[in-house]
Coordinates of C-alpha atoms and ligand atoms in Angstrom, one line a residue:
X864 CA 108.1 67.7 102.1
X865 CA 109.0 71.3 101.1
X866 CA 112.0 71.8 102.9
X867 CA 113.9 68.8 100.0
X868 CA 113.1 70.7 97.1
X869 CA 114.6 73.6 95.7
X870 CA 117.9 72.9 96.0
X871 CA 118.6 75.7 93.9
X872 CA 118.0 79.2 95.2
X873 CA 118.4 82.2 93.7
X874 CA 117.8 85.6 95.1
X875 CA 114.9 87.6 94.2
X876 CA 117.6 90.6 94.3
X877 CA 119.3 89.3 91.4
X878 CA 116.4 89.8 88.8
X879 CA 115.0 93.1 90.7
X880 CA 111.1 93.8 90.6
X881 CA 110.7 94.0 86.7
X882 CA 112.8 91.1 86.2
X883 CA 110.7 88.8 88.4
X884 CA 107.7 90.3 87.2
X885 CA 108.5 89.2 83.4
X886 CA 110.2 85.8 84.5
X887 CA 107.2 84.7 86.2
X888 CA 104.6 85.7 83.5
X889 CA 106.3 84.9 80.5
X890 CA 104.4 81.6 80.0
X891 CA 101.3 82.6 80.7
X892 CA 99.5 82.5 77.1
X893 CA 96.1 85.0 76.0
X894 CA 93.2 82.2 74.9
X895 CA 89.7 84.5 76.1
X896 CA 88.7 86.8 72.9
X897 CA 87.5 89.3 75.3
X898 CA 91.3 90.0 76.6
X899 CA 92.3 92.8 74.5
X900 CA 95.5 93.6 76.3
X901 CA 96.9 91.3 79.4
X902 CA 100.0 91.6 81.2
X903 CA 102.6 94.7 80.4
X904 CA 100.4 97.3 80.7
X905 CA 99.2 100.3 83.5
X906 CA 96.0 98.2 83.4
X907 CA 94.4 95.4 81.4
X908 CA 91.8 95.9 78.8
X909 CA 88.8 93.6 78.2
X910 CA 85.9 93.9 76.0
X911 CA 82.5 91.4 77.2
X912 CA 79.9 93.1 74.6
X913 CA 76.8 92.6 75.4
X914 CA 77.2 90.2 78.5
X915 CA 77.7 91.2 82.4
X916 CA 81.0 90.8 83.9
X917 CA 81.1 89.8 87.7
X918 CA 84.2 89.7 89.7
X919 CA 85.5 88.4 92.9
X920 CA 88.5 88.3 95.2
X921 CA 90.4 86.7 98.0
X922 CA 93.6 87.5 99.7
X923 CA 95.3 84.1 101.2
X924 CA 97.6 84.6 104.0
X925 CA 100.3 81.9 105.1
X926 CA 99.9 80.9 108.3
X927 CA 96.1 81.8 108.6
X928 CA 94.9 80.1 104.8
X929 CA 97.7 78.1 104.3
X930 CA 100.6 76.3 106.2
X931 CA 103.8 75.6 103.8
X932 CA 104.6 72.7 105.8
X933 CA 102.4 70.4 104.0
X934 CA 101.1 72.5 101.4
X935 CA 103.3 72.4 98.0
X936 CA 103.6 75.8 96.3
X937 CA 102.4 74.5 93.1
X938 CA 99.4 73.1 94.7
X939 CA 98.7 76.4 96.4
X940 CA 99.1 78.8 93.5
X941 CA 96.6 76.3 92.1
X942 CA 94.3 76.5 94.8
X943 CA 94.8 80.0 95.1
X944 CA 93.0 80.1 91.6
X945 CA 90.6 77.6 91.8
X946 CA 88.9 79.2 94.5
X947 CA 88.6 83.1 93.0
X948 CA 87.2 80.6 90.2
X949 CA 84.3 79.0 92.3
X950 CA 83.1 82.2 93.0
X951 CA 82.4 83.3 89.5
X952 CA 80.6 80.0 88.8
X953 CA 78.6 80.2 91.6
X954 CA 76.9 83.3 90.0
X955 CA 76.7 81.3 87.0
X956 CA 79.0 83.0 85.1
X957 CA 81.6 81.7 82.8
X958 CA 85.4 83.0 84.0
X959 CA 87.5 84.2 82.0
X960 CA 90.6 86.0 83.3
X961 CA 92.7 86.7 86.8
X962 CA 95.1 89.2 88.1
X963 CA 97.1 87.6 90.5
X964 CA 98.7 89.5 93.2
X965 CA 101.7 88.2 95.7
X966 CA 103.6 89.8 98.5
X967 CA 106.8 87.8 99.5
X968 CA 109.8 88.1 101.5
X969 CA 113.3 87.5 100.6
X970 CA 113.5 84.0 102.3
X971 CA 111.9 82.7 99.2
X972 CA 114.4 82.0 96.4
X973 CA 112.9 82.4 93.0
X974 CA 112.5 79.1 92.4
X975 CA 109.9 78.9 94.9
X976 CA 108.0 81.3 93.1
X977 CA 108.2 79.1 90.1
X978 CA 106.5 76.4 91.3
X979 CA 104.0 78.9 92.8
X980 CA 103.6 80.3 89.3
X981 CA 103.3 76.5 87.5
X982 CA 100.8 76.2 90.0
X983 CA 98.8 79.3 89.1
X984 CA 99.6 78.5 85.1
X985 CA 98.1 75.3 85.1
X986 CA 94.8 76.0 87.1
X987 CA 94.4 79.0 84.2
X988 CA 95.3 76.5 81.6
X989 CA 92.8 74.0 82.8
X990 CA 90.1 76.1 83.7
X991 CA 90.7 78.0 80.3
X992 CA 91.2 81.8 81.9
X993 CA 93.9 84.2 81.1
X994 CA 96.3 85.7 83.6
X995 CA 96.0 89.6 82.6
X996 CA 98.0 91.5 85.6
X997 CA 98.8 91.4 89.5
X998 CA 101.0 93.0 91.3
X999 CA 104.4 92.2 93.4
X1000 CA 105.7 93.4 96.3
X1001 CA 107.6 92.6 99.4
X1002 CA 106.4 91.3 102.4
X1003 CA 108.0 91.4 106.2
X1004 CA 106.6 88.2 107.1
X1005 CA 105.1 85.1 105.5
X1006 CA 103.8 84.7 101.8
X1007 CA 100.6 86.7 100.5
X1008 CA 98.5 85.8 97.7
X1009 CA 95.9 87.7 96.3
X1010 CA 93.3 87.0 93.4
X1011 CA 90.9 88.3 91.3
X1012 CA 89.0 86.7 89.4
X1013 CA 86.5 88.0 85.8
X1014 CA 83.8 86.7 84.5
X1015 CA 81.5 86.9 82.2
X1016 CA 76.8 85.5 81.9
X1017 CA 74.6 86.5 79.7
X1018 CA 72.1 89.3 80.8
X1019 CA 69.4 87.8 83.0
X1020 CA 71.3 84.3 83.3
X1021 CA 73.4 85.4 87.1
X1022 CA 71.9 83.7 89.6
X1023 CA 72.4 85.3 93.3
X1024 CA 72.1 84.1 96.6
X1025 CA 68.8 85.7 96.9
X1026 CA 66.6 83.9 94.5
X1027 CA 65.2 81.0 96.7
X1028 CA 61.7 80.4 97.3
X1029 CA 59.6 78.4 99.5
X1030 CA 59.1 74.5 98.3
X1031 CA 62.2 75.3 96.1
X1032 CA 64.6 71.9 96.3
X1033 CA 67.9 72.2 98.0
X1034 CA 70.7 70.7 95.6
X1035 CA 74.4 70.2 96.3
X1036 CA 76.6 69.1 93.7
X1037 CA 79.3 66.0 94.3
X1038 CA 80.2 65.2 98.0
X1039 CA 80.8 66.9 101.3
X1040 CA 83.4 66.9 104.0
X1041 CA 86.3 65.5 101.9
X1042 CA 88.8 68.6 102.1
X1043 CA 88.0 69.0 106.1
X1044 CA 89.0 65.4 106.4
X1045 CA 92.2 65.7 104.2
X1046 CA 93.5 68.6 106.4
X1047 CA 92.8 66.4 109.5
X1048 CA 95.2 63.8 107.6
X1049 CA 97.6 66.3 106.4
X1050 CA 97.8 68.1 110.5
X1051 CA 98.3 64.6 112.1
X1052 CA 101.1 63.7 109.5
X1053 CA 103.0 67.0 110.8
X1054 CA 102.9 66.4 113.9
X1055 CA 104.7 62.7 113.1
X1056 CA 107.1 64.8 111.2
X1057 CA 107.8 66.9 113.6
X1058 CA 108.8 63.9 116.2
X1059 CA 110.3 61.8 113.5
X1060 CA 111.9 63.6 110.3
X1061 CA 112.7 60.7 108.8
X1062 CA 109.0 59.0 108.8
X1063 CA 107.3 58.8 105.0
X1064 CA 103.5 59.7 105.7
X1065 CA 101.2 57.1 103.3
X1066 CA 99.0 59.0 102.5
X1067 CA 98.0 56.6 99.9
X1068 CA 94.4 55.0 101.5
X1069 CA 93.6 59.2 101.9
X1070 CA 94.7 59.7 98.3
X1071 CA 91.0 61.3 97.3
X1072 CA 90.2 63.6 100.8
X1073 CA 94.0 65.1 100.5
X1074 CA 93.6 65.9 97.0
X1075 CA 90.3 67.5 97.9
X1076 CA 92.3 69.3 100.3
X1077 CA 95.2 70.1 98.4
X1078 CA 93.8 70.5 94.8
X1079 CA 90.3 71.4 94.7
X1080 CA 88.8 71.6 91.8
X1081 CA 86.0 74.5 90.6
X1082 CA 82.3 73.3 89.0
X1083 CA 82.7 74.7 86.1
X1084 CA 81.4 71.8 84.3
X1085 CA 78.3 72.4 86.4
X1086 CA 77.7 76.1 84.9
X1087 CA 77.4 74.1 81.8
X1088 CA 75.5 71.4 82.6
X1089 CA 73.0 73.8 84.3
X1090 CA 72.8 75.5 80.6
X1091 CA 72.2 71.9 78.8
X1092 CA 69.5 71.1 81.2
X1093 CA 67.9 73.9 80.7
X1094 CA 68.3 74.7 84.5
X1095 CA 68.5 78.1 85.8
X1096 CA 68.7 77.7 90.0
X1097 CA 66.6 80.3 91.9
X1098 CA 70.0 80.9 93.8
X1099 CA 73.1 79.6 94.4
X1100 CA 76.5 79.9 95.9
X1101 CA 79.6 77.9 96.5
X1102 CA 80.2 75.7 100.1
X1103 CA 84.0 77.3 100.9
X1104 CA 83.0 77.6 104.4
X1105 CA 80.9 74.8 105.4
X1106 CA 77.3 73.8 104.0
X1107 CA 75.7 75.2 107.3
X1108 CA 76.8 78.3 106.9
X1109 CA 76.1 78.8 103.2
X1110 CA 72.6 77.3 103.6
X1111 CA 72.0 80.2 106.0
X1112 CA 73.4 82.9 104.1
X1113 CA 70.8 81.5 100.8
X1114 CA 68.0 81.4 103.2
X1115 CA 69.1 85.0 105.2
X1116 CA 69.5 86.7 101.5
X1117 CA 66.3 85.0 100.0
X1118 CA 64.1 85.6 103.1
X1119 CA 63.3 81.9 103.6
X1120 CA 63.3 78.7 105.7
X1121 CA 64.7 75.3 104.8
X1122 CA 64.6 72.0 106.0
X1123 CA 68.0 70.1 105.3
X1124 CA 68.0 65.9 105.7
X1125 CA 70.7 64.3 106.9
X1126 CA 70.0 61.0 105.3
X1127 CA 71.2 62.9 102.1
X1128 CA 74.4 64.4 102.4
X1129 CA 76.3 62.8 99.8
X1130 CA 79.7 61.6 101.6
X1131 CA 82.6 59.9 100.2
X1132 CA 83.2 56.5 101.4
X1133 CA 87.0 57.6 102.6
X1134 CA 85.2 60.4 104.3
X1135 CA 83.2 58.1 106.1
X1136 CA 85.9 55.7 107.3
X1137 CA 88.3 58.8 107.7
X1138 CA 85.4 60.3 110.5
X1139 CA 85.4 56.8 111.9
X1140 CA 89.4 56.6 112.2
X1141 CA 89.2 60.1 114.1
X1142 CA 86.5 59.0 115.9
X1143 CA 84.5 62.4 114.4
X1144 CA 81.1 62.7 113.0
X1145 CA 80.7 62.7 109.7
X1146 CA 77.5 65.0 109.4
X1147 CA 79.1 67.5 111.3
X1148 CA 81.9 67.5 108.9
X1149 CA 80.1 67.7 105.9
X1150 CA 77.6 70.7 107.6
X1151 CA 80.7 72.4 109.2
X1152 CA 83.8 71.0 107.0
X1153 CA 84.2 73.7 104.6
X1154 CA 86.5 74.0 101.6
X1155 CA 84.7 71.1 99.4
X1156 CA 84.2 74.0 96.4
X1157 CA 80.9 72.5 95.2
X1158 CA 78.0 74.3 94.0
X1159 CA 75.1 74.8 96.0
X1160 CA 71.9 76.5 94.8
X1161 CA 68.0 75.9 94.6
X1162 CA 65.8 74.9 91.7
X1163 CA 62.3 75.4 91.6
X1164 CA 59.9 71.9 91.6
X1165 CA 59.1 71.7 88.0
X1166 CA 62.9 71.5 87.6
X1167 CA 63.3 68.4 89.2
X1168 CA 62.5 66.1 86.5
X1169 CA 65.5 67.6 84.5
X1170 CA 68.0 67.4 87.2
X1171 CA 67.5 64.0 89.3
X1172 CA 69.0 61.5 86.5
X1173 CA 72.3 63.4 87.5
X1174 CA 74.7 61.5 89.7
X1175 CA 76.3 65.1 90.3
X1176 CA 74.0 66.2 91.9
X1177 CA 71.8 65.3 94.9
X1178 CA 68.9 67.3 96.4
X1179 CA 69.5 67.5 100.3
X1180 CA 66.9 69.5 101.1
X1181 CA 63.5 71.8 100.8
X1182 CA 62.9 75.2 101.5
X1183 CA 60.1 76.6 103.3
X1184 CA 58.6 79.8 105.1
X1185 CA 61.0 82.2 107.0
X1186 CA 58.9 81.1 109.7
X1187 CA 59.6 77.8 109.7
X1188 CA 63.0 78.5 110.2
X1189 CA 65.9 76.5 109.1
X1190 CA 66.3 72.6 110.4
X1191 CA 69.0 70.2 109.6
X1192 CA 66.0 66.9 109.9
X1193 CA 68.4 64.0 111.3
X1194 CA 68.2 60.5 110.7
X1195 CA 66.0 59.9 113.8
X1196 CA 63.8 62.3 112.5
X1197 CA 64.7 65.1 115.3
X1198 CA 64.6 68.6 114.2
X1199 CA 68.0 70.6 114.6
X1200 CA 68.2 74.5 114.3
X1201 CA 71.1 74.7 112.0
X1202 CA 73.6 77.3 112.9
X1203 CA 76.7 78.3 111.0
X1204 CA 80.2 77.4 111.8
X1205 CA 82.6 77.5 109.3
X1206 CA 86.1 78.4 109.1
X1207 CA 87.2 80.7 112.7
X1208 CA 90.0 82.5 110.8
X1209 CA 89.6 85.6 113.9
X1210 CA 89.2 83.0 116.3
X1211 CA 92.5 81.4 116.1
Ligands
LIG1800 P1 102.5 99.2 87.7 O1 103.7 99.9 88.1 O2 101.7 99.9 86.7 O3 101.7 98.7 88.9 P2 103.9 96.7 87.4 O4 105.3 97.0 87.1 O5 103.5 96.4 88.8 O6 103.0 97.9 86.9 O7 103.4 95.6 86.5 C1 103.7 95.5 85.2 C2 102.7 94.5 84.5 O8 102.9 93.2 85.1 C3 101.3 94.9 84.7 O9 100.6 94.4 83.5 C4 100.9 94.0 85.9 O10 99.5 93.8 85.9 C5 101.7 92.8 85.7 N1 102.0 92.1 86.9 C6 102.7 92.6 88.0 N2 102.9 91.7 89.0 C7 102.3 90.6 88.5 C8 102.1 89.3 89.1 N3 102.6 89.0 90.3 N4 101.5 88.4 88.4 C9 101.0 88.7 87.1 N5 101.1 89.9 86.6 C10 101.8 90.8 87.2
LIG1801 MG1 102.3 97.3 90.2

């Protein structure tokens, strides 16, 4: 775990603010045409043309998003990405750059701030967006990570929340629950650490719902499969906090009802025997789980010749009248009001 790696430490004090600023950043490269000027700077300059820009941000605070127990810092700056990234393809929109913004006290060396760095370098490498900016500061307490994230449709393609209309299909892209299950893995393994230092978790047979957890990964391959097919969803938005929950918001912002069947929530088979282990039930997890990054949006019928060849994605659902309300129809054929959820960050 974190506490064997770097062995090397050196103060952030030795480089001073500028210093760390340029160490960090010095491999990130410019690959977007629309970045005119990136880091080094008062501010960044970008030039989109003709298309609409949309832009989103988080702020990810150790402790409440992230425990550096079991989370590696590489894996979280990549995370930390990844999921300003989602956002932006849920509007489908193309991204294109991130400023990245940390606060940190002195406790980490700067070495730690490297791997959080290669972290955040290879999510903008892979995803093919340029790091133009942040900003650094100190913190008092634990680790805080801020992004933005920039993107860039062309007029009349972004696709909102509020677009869905009744009989419109339900679609969710890949499978549910897996990153919800992987934390479960990833807690339980802590705890045995904390009794017995010296265990080695195998976390092999939970290789895919930790990675889930610890490297999601963004559709953006969905953005662009939506523009091969010819596709453009009614709405959409991206399941961080639990399908429930975003299925409300889509039905709340269009002004609709759905009906949701549980007989298709696409779940992992390590999902499945993972619920089973922890005796916990996997169609809660995937309407509750959260943190699964997929895509989930509406397409109107005489779309669904075009999308249901498509092992990425499975239609889970059907919206109807406001009225109607919205129903999670279970395998027994009960009707469920669905209720959101999600992720109790003020709860604690
Ligand atoms: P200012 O004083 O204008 O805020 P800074 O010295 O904070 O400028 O930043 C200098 C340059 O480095 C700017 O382009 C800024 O966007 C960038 N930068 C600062 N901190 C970070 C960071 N943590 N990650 C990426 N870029 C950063
Ligand atoms: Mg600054």
């Amino acid at each position: 775990m974190i506490e064997d790696k770097n062995q090397q430490r050196t103060q952030l004090s030795d480089l001073g603010e500028f210093g760390l600023i340029d160490h960090l950043t010095k491999n990130f490269k410019i690959k977007q045409s629309s970045t005119l000027k990136g880091i080094g700077d008062d501010a960044a300059v970008l030039d989109f043309k003709q298309n609409k820009i949309v832009v989103s941000t988080d702020l990810l605070v150790e402790n409440v998003h992230f425990d550096l127990s079991y989370v590696p810092l590489k894996h979280l700056g990549y995370k930390a990405v990844v999921v300003n990234l989602s956002d932006v393809y849920a509007m489908n929109a193309n991204a294109t750059q991130v400023t990245v913004s940390i606060a940190v006290s002195n406790r980490y060396p700067l070495e730690a701030l490297e791997e959080l760095y290669a972290g955040i370098e290879t999510a903008a490498r892979i995803y093919n967006v340029d790091v133009v900016g942040g900003d650094t500061t100190s913190s008092t307490t634990g680790l805080l990570i801020s992004v933005t994230a920039i993107g860039e449709v062309k007029n009349n393609k972004e696709v909102y929340r509020s677009g869905a209309k009744p009989n419109d299909l339900l679609v969710v892209t890949g499978d549910l629950g897996g990153a919800y299950m992987g934390l479960q893995v990833l807690e339980r393994e802590k705890e045995v650490y904390k009794v017995n230092p010296n265990s080695q978790p195998d976390l092999e047979p939970y290789n895919y719902i930790v990675e889930r957890q610890l490297k999601p990964e963004a559709r953006k391959d969905i953005v662009k499969l939506l523009e091969d097919l010819e596709v453009k969803p009614t709405s959409m938005i991206d399941v961080s906090d639990g399908l429930s929950s975003e299925i409300l918001h889509i039905c709340k912002e269009s002004g609709v009802g759905c009906d949701l069947y549980e007989n298709k929530l696409p779940l992992d088979p390590q999902v499945i025997s993972t619920c089973e282990e922890f005796n916990i039930d996997s169609t809660t997890v995937a309407l509750n789980g959260g943190e699964d990054y997929e895509l989930l949006f509406t397409v109107s019928q005489e779309d669904f010749p075009k999308i249901k060849a498509n092992p990425n994605l499975t239609v889970i659902g059907f919206m109807r009248e406001k009225e109607h309300g919205v129903h999670l129809i279970t395998r027994a054929e009960t009707k469920i009001e669905l209720k959101a959820q999600g992720w109790k960050n003020f709860n604690a």
